[in-house]
Coordinates of C-alpha atoms in Angstrom, one line a residue:
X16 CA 114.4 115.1 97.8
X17 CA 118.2 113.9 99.3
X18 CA 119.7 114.0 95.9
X19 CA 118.7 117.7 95.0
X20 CA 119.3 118.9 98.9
X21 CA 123.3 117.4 97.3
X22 CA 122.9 121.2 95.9
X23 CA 124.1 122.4 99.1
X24 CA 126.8 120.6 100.1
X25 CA 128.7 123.9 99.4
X26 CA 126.8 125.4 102.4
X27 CA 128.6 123.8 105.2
X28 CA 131.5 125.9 103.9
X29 CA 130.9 128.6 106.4
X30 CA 134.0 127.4 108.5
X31 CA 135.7 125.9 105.6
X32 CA 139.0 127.7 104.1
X33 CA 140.7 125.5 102.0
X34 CA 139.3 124.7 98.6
X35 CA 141.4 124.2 95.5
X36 CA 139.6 123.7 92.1
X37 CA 139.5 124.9 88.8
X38 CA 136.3 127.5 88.6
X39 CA 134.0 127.9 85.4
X40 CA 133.7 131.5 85.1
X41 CA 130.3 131.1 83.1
X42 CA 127.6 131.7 85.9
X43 CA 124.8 129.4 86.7
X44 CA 121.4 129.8 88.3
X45 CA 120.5 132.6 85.6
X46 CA 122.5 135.5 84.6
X47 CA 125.2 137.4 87.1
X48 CA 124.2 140.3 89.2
X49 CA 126.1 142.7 87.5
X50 CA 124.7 142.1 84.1
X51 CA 121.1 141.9 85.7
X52 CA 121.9 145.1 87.6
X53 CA 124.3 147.1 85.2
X54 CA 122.5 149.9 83.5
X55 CA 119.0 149.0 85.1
X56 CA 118.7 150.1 88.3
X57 CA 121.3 151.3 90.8
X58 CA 122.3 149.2 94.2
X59 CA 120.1 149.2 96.7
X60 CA 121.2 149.7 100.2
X61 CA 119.7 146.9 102.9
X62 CA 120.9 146.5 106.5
X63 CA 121.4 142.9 108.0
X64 CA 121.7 141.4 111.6
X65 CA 123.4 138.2 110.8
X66 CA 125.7 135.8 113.2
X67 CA 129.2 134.6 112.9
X68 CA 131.5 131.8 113.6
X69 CA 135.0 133.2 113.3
X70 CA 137.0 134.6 116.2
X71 CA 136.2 138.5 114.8
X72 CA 133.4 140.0 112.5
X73 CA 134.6 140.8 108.9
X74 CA 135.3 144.3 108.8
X75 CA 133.3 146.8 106.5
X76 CA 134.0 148.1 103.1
X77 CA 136.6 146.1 102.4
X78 CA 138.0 145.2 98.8
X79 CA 135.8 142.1 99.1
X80 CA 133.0 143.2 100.5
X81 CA 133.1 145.9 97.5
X82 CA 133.0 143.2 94.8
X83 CA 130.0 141.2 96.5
X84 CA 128.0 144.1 96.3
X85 CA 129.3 144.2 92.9
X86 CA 127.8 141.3 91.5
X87 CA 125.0 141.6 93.8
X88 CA 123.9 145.1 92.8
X89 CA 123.2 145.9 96.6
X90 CA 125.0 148.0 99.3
X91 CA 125.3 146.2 102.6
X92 CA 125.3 146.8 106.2
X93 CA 126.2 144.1 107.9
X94 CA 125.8 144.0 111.8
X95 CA 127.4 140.9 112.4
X96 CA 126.4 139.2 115.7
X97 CA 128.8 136.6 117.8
X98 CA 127.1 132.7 117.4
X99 CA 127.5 132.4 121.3
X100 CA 125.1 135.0 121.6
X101 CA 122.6 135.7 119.2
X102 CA 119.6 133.9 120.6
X103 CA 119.8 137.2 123.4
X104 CA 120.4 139.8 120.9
X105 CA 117.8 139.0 118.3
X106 CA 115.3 138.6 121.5
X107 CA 116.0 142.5 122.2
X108 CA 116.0 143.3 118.4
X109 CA 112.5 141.7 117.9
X110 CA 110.8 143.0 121.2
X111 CA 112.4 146.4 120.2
X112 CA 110.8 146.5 116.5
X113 CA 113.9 148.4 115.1
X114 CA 114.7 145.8 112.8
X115 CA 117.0 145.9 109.6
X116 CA 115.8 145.6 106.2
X117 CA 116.5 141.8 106.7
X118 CA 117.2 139.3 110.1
X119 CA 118.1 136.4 110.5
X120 CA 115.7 133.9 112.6
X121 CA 117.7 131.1 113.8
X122 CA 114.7 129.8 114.9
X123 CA 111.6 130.0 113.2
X124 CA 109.3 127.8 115.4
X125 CA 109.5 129.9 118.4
X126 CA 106.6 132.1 119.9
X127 CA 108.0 135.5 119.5
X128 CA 108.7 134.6 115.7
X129 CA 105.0 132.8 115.1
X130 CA 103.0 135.7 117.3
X131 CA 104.8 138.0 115.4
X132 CA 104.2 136.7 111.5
X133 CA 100.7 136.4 112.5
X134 CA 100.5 140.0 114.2
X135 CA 101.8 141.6 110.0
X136 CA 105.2 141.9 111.2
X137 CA 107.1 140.1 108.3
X138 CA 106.2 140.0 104.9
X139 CA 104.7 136.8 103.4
X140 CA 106.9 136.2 100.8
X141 CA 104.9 133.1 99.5
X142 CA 103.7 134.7 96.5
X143 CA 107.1 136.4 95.5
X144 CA 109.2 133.1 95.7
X145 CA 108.4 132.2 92.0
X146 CA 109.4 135.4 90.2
X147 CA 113.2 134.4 91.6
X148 CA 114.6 131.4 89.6
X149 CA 117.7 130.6 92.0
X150 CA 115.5 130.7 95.1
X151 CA 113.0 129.1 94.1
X152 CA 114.8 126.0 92.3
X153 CA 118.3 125.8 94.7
X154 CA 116.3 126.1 98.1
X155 CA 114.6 122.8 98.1
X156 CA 110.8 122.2 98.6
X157 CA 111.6 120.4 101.6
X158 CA 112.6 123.8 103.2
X159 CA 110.1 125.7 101.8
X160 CA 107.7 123.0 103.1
X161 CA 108.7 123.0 106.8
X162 CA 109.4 126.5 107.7
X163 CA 106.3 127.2 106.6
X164 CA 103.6 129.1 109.5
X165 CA 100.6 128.0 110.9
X166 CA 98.6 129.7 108.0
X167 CA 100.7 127.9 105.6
X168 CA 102.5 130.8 104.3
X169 CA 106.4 131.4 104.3
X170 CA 107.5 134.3 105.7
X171 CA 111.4 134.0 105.2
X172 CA 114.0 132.8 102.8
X173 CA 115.7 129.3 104.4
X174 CA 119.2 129.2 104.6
X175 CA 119.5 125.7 102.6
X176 CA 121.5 122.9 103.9
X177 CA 122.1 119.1 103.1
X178 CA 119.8 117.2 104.8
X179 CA 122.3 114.4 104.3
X180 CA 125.1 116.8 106.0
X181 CA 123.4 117.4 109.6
X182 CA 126.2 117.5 112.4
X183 CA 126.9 114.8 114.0
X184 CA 130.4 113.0 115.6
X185 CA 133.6 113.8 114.2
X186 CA 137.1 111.8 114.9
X187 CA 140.6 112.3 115.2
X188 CA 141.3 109.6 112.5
X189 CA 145.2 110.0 114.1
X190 CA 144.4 109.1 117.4
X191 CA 142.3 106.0 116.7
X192 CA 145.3 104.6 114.5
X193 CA 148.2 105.7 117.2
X194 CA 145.7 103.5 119.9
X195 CA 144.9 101.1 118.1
X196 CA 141.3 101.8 117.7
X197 CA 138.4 100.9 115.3
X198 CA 135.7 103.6 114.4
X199 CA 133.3 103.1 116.9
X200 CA 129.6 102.1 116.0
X201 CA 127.8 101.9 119.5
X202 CA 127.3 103.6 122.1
X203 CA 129.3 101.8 124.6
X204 CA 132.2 101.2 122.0
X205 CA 131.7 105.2 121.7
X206 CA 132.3 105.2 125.6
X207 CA 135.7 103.3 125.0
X208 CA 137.2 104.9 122.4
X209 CA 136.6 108.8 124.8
X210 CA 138.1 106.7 127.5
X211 CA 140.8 106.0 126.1
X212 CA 141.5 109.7 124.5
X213 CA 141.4 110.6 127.4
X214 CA 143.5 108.6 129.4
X215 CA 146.0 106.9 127.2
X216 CA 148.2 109.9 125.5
X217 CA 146.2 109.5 121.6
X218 CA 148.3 112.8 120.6
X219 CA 151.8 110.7 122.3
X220 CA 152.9 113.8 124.0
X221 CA 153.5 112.2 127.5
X222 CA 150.9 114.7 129.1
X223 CA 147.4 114.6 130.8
X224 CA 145.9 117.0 128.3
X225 CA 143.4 115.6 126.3
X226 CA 139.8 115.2 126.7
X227 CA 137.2 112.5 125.1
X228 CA 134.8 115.0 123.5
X229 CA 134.0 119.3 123.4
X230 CA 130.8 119.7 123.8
X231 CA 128.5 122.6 125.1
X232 CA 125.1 123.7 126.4
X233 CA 122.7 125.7 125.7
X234 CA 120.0 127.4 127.8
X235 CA 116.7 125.9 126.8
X236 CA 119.3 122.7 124.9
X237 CA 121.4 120.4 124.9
X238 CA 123.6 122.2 122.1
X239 CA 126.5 120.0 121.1
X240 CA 125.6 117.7 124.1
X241 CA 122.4 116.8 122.0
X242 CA 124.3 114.0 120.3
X243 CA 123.8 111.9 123.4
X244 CA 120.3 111.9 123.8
X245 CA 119.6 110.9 120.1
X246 CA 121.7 107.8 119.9
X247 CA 119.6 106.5 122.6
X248 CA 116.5 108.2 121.8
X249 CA 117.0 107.4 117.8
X250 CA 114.7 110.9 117.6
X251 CA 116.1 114.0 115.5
X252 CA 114.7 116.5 118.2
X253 CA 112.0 116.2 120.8
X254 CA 109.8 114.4 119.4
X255 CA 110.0 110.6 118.1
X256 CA 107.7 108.7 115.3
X257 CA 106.4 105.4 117.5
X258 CA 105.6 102.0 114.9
X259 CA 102.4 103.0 115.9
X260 CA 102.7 106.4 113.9
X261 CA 102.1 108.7 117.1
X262 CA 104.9 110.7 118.4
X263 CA 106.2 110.2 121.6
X264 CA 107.5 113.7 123.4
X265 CA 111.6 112.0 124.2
X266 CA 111.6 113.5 127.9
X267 CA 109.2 111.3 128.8
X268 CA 110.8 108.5 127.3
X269 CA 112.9 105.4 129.5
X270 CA 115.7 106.0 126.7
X271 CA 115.9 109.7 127.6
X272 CA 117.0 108.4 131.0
X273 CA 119.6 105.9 129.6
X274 CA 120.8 108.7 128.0
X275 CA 121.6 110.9 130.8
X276 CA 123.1 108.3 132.7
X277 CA 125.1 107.6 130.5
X278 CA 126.8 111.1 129.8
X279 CA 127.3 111.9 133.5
X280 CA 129.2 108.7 133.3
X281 CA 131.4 110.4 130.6
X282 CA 131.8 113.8 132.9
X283 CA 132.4 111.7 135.7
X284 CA 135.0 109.8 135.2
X285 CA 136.5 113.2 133.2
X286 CA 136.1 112.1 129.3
X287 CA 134.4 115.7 129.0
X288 CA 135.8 119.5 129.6
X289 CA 135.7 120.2 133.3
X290 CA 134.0 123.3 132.8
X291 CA 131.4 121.3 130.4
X292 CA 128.7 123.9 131.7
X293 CA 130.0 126.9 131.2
X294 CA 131.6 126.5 127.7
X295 CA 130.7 128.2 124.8
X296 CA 130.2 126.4 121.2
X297 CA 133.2 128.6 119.9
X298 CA 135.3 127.6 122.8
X299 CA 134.1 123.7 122.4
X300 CA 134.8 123.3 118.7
X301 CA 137.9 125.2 119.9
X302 CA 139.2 122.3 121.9
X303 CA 138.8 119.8 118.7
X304 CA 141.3 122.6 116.6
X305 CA 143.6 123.3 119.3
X306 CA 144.0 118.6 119.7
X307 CA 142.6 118.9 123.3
X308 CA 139.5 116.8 122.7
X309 CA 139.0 114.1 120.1
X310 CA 135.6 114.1 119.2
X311 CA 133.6 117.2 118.1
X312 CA 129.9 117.1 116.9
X313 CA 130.6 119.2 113.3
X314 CA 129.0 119.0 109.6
X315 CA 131.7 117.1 107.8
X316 CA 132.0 120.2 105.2
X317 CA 133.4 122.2 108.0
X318 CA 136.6 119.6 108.7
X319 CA 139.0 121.4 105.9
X320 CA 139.4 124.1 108.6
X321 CA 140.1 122.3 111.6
X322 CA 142.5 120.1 110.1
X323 CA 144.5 123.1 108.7
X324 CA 144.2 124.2 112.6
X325 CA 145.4 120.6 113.9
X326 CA 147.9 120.3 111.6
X327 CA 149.6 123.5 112.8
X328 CA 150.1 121.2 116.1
X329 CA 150.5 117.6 114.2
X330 CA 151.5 117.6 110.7
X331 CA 150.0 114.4 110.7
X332 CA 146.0 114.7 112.0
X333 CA 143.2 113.6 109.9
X334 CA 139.2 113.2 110.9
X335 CA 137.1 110.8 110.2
X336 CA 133.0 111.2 110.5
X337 CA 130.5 108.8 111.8
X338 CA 127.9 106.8 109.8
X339 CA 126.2 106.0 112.8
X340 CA 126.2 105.3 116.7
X341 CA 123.7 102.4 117.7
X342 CA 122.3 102.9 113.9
X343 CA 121.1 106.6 114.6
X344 CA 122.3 109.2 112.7
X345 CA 120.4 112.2 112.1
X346 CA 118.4 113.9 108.7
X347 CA 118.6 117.1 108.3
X348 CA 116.2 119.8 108.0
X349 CA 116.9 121.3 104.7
X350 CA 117.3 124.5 106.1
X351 CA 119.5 126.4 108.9
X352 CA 117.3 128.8 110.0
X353 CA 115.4 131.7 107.7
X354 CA 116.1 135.5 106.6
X355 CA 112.9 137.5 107.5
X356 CA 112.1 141.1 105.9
X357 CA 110.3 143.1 108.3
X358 CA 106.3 144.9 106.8
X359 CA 108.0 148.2 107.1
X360 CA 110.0 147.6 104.4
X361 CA 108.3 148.9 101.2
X362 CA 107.1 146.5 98.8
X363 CA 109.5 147.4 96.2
X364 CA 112.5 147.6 98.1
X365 CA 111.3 143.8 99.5
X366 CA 111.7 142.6 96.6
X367 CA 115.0 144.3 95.4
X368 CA 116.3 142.4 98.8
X369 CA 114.6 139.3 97.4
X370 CA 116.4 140.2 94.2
X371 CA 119.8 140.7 95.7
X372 CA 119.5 137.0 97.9
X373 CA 118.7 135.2 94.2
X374 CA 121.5 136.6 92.4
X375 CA 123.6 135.8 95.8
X376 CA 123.0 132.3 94.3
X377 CA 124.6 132.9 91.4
X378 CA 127.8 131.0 90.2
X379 CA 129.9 134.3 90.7
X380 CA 129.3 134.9 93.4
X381 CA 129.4 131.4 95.3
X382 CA 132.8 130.7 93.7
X383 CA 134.2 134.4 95.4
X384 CA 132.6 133.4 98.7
X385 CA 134.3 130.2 98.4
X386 CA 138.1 131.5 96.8
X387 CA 138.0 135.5 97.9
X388 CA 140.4 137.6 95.6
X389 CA 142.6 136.7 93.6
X390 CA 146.2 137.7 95.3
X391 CA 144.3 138.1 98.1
X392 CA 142.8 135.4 98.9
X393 CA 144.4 132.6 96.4
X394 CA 146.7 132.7 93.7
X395 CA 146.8 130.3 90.1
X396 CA 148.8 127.7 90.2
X397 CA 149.7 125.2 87.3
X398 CA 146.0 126.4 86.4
X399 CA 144.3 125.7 89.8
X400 CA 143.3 128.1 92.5
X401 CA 144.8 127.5 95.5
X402 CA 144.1 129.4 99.0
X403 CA 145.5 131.2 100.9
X404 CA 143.9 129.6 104.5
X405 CA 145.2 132.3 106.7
X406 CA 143.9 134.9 104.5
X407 CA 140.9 133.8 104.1
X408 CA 140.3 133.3 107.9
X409 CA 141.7 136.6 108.9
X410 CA 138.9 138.4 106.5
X411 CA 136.2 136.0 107.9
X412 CA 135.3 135.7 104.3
X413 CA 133.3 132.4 105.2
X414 CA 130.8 133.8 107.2
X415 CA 129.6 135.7 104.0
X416 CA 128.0 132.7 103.6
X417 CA 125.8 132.7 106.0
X418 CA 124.1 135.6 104.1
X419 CA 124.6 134.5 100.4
X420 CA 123.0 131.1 100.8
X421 CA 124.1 129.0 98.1
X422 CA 125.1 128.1 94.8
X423 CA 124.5 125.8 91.7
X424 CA 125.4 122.4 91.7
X425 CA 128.5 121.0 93.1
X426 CA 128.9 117.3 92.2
X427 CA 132.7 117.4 93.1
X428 CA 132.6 119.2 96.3
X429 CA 134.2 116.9 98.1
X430 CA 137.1 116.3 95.2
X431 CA 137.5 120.4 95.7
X432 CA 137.1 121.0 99.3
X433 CA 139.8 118.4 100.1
X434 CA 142.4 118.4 97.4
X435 CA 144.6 114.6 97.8
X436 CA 147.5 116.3 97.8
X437 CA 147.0 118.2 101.4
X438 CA 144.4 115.6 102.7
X439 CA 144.5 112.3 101.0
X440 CA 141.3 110.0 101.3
X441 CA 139.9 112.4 104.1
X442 CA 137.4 113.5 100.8
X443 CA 136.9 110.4 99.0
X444 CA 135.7 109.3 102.9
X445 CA 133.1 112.0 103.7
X446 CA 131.6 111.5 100.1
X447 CA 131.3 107.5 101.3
X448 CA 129.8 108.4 104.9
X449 CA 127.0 111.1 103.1
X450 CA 126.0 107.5 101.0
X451 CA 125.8 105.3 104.0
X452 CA 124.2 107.3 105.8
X453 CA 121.0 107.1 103.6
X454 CA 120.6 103.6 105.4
X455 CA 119.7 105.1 109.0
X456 CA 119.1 109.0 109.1
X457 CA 116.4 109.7 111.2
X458 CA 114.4 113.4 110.1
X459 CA 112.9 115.4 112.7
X460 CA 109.4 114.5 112.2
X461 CA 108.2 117.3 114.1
X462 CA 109.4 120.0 112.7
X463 CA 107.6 123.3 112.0
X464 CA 104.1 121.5 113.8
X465 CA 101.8 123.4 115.4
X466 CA 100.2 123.2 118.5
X467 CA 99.0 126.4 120.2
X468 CA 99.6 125.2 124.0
X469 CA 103.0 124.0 122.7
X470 CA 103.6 127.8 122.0
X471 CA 102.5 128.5 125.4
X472 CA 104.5 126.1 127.7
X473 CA 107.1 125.7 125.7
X474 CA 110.3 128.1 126.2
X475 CA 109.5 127.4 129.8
X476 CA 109.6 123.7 129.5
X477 CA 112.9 123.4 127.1
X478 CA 114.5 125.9 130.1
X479 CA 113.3 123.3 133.1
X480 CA 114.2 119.9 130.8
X481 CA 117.6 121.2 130.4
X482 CA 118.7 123.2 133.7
X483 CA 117.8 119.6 135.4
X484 CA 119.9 117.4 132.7
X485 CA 122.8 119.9 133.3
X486 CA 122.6 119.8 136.9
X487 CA 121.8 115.5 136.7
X488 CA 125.3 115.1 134.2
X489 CA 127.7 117.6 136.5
X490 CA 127.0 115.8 139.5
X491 CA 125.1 118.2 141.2
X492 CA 121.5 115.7 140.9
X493 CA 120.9 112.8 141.3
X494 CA 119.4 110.8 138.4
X495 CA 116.5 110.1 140.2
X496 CA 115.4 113.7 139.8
X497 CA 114.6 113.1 136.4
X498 CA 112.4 110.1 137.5
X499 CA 110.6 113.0 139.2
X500 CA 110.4 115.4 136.9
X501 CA 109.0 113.0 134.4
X502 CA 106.4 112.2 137.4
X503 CA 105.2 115.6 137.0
X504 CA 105.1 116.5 133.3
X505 CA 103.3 112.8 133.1
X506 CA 100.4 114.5 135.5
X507 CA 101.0 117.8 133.8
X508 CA 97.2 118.6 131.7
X509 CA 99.7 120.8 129.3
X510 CA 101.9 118.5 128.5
X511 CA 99.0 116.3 127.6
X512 CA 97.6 118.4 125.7
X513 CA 100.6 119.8 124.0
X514 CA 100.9 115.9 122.9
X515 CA 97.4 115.7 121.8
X516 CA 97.7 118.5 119.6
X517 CA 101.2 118.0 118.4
X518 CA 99.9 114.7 117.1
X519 CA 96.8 115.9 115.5
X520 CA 99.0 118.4 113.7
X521 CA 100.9 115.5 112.6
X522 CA 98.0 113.5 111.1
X523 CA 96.9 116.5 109.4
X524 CA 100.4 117.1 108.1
X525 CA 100.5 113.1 106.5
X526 CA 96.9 112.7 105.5
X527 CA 96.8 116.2 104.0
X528 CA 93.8 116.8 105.7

């Protein structure tokens, strides 16, 4: 299952600009759009609420967008929503039921998006899937598997990822050589090495202005912060397998508490952003471009970017990611989230969007996602195409990606992402940390599990867990409020039973039962 989820290494590319390879123009995955399209049938127009990650939305009708829908054989309009706030606006989009011809549902496992798959409100695509080649053989079983409903149906396309390439810590490689440092591999020799980015000058400007780690919250998470709780916890999400094969909800766990403690240790004595609370996950990966913080939690794939961005500053940063920190480092899902098609979209224009997201998988058109325009976007060179970064940022040409989900194969990704000559070993080191990492990635075991008072309690209780760990790592609790809190959701009948069922939904899941 890890080696075909390699497929997607590509994915990560959504903040990535800087690729320099030599393309195949033959296209895999089944034939391009434009011959499937040309002479057939004419484009088909589809509106999509989608988010993005660079500092502006790409702008309409441009010469790009034009030869996407090209080899698509579609007509797209794109309302492109800011990452910092989707969660809010596809909340008003859903409860308002004026949808586009297809969202995207960040989240899958929430109550609003299982009430409303069950009330008709999304197509079940489950018996669709097959008659597309690319989506069916690039988007791995293992995603089809988990974001599937309580009826067992899928009602959206996943966005494929690595499960191999699931965020996680990130290093200036720069700043542990000018200190003197090793790689850390614990959590306490984690604690050191934010210590001393903090306090001992790693970028050797003689100033105060460097911070440990950029990290964020989110409302009902811990967001970039999450990192924290899962080396101690060694769970990918809420919910950890026990040797006994039960799972064990993490809040109520004494490692949960370790965990906190220990990270408003880091924000007291300074080794995170002031303003921690408030900070946005733009504005914290932000700090690890700009060389204010040292650590950012990041999918490897995404590092061509900030480096170009560092390097602006210091010619001479590089990164370095993790294996592992106290021999926990997580599994991904398979999948970032899932493109829904609302019922009121007529059969057959469902499956011409259906149509246009396989051939979006094509060769063609992952290798103009990845390069843009020629003279544009890159230029050949000796035979190679090499990119133009700031063009390719200023277009927001990666975010296109978080539409068109994929492509064929990439054995070399890491060979083309980071040419030698701009980055050196950076590549040849990512490829090594995906490998080692086999040896202690943890999967969310949890995933996509049903339980019904779960659905219920839920929202509610992510919103509660993570105003008090806020609160508990700013200072303004005490960590013995979380020995209260856990007090009460021990003595909580809900929780119980949220337990109970998650576990018998579990048990099902592995007996097939």
């Amino acid at each position: 299952m890890r080696t075909k989820a390699l497929v997607f290494l590509g994915f990560t590319l959504a903040l990535t600009s800087v690729l320099s390879a030599c393309s195949s123009s033959e296209p895999a995955g089944g034939n391009s759009a434009a011959q499937q399209g040309a002479g057939q049938e004419g484009p088909v127009d589809i509106t999509v609420m989608t988010n993005f990650f660079a500092q502006t939305p790409a702008a309409d009708n441009t010469e790009f967008e034009k030869k996407l829908e090209q080899l698509t054989n579609s007509n797209l309009k794109i309302q492109w929503v800011s990452s910092n706030n989707y969660n809010d606006k596809l909340n008003v989009t859903l409860a308002s039921g004026d949808m586009p011809d297809m969202v995207y549902i960040n989240d899958p496992f929430t109550k609003v998006f299982r009430n409303m798959t069950s009330q008709g409100a999304f197509w079940d695509l489950t018996p669709y899937i097959k008659d597309y080649p690319n989506l069916s053989q690039y988007i791995d079983k293992v995603a089809w598997d988990a974001t599937k409903m309580q009826d067992g149906k899928n009602y959206g396309v996943p966005r494929p990822r690595d499960v191999e390439g699931e965020t996680f810590l990130i290093l200036r490689q720069d700043w542990l050589d000018n200190l003197g440092l090793q790689v850390p591999k614990t959590s306490d020799e984690l604690y050191q090495v934010m210590k001393a980015f903090t306090e001992k000058y790693p970028d050797k400007n003689g100033k105060n202005d460097t911070t440990g780690y950029g990290g964020y919250f989110n409302p009902d998470s811990m967001g970039g912060m999450s990192v924290f709780d899962s080396m101690f916890t060694k769970a990918s999400g809420d919910w950890k397998l026990q040797t006994d094969g039960t799972l064990a909800y993490t809040a109520l766990l004494p490692e949960q508490r370790q965990a906190l403690e220990y990270t408003a240790k880091l924000y007291k004595e300074k080794l995170l952003p002031e303003d921690l609370a408030a900070l946005k996950v733009s504005q914290a990966r932000d700090l690890f471009k700009a060389g204010k913080a040292g650590i950012v939690s990041e999918k490897d794939g995404t590092m061509a970017n900030y480096v170009n961005e560092q390097r602006k500053l210091d010619p001479k940063a590089t990164v370095t990611a993790l294996v592992d920190i106290n021999g926990y480092n997580p599994q991904g899902s398979g999948f970032a989230g899932l493109y829904a098609i609302p019922k009121k979209v007529p059969e057959a224009k469902m499956k011409r969007i259906l149509k246009v997201m396989d051939a979006g998988m094509n060769k063609d058109v992952f290798d103009l996602i990845k390069f843009g325009l020629e003279g544009v976007h890159y230029n050949v060179k000796n035979g190679e195409k090499v990119i133009d970064i700031d063009a390719k940022n200023r277009d927001a040409i990666g975010d296109y990606q978080q539409i068109f989900i994929g492509g064929p194969p990439d054995p070399d990704y890491f060979k083309v992402a980071f040419p030698k000559d701009i980055f050196g070993d950076m590549g040849d080191k990512f490829a090594q940390v995906r490998k080692d990492r086999n040896k202690t990635t943890v999967p969310n075991y949890a995933l996509g599990l049903y339980s019904e008072t779960q659905l219920k309690i839920n929202a509610e209780l992510m919103k509660k867990n993570q105003d008090l760990k806020t609160k508990i790592i700013i200072g303004v609790e005490p960590l013995s409020a979380w020995d209260d809190h856990v007090a009460k959701l021990k003595a909580d009948p809900n929780v119980s039973k949220m337990i109970e069922e998650m576990n018998a939904a579990y048990k099902q899941r592995t007996s097939g039962k």
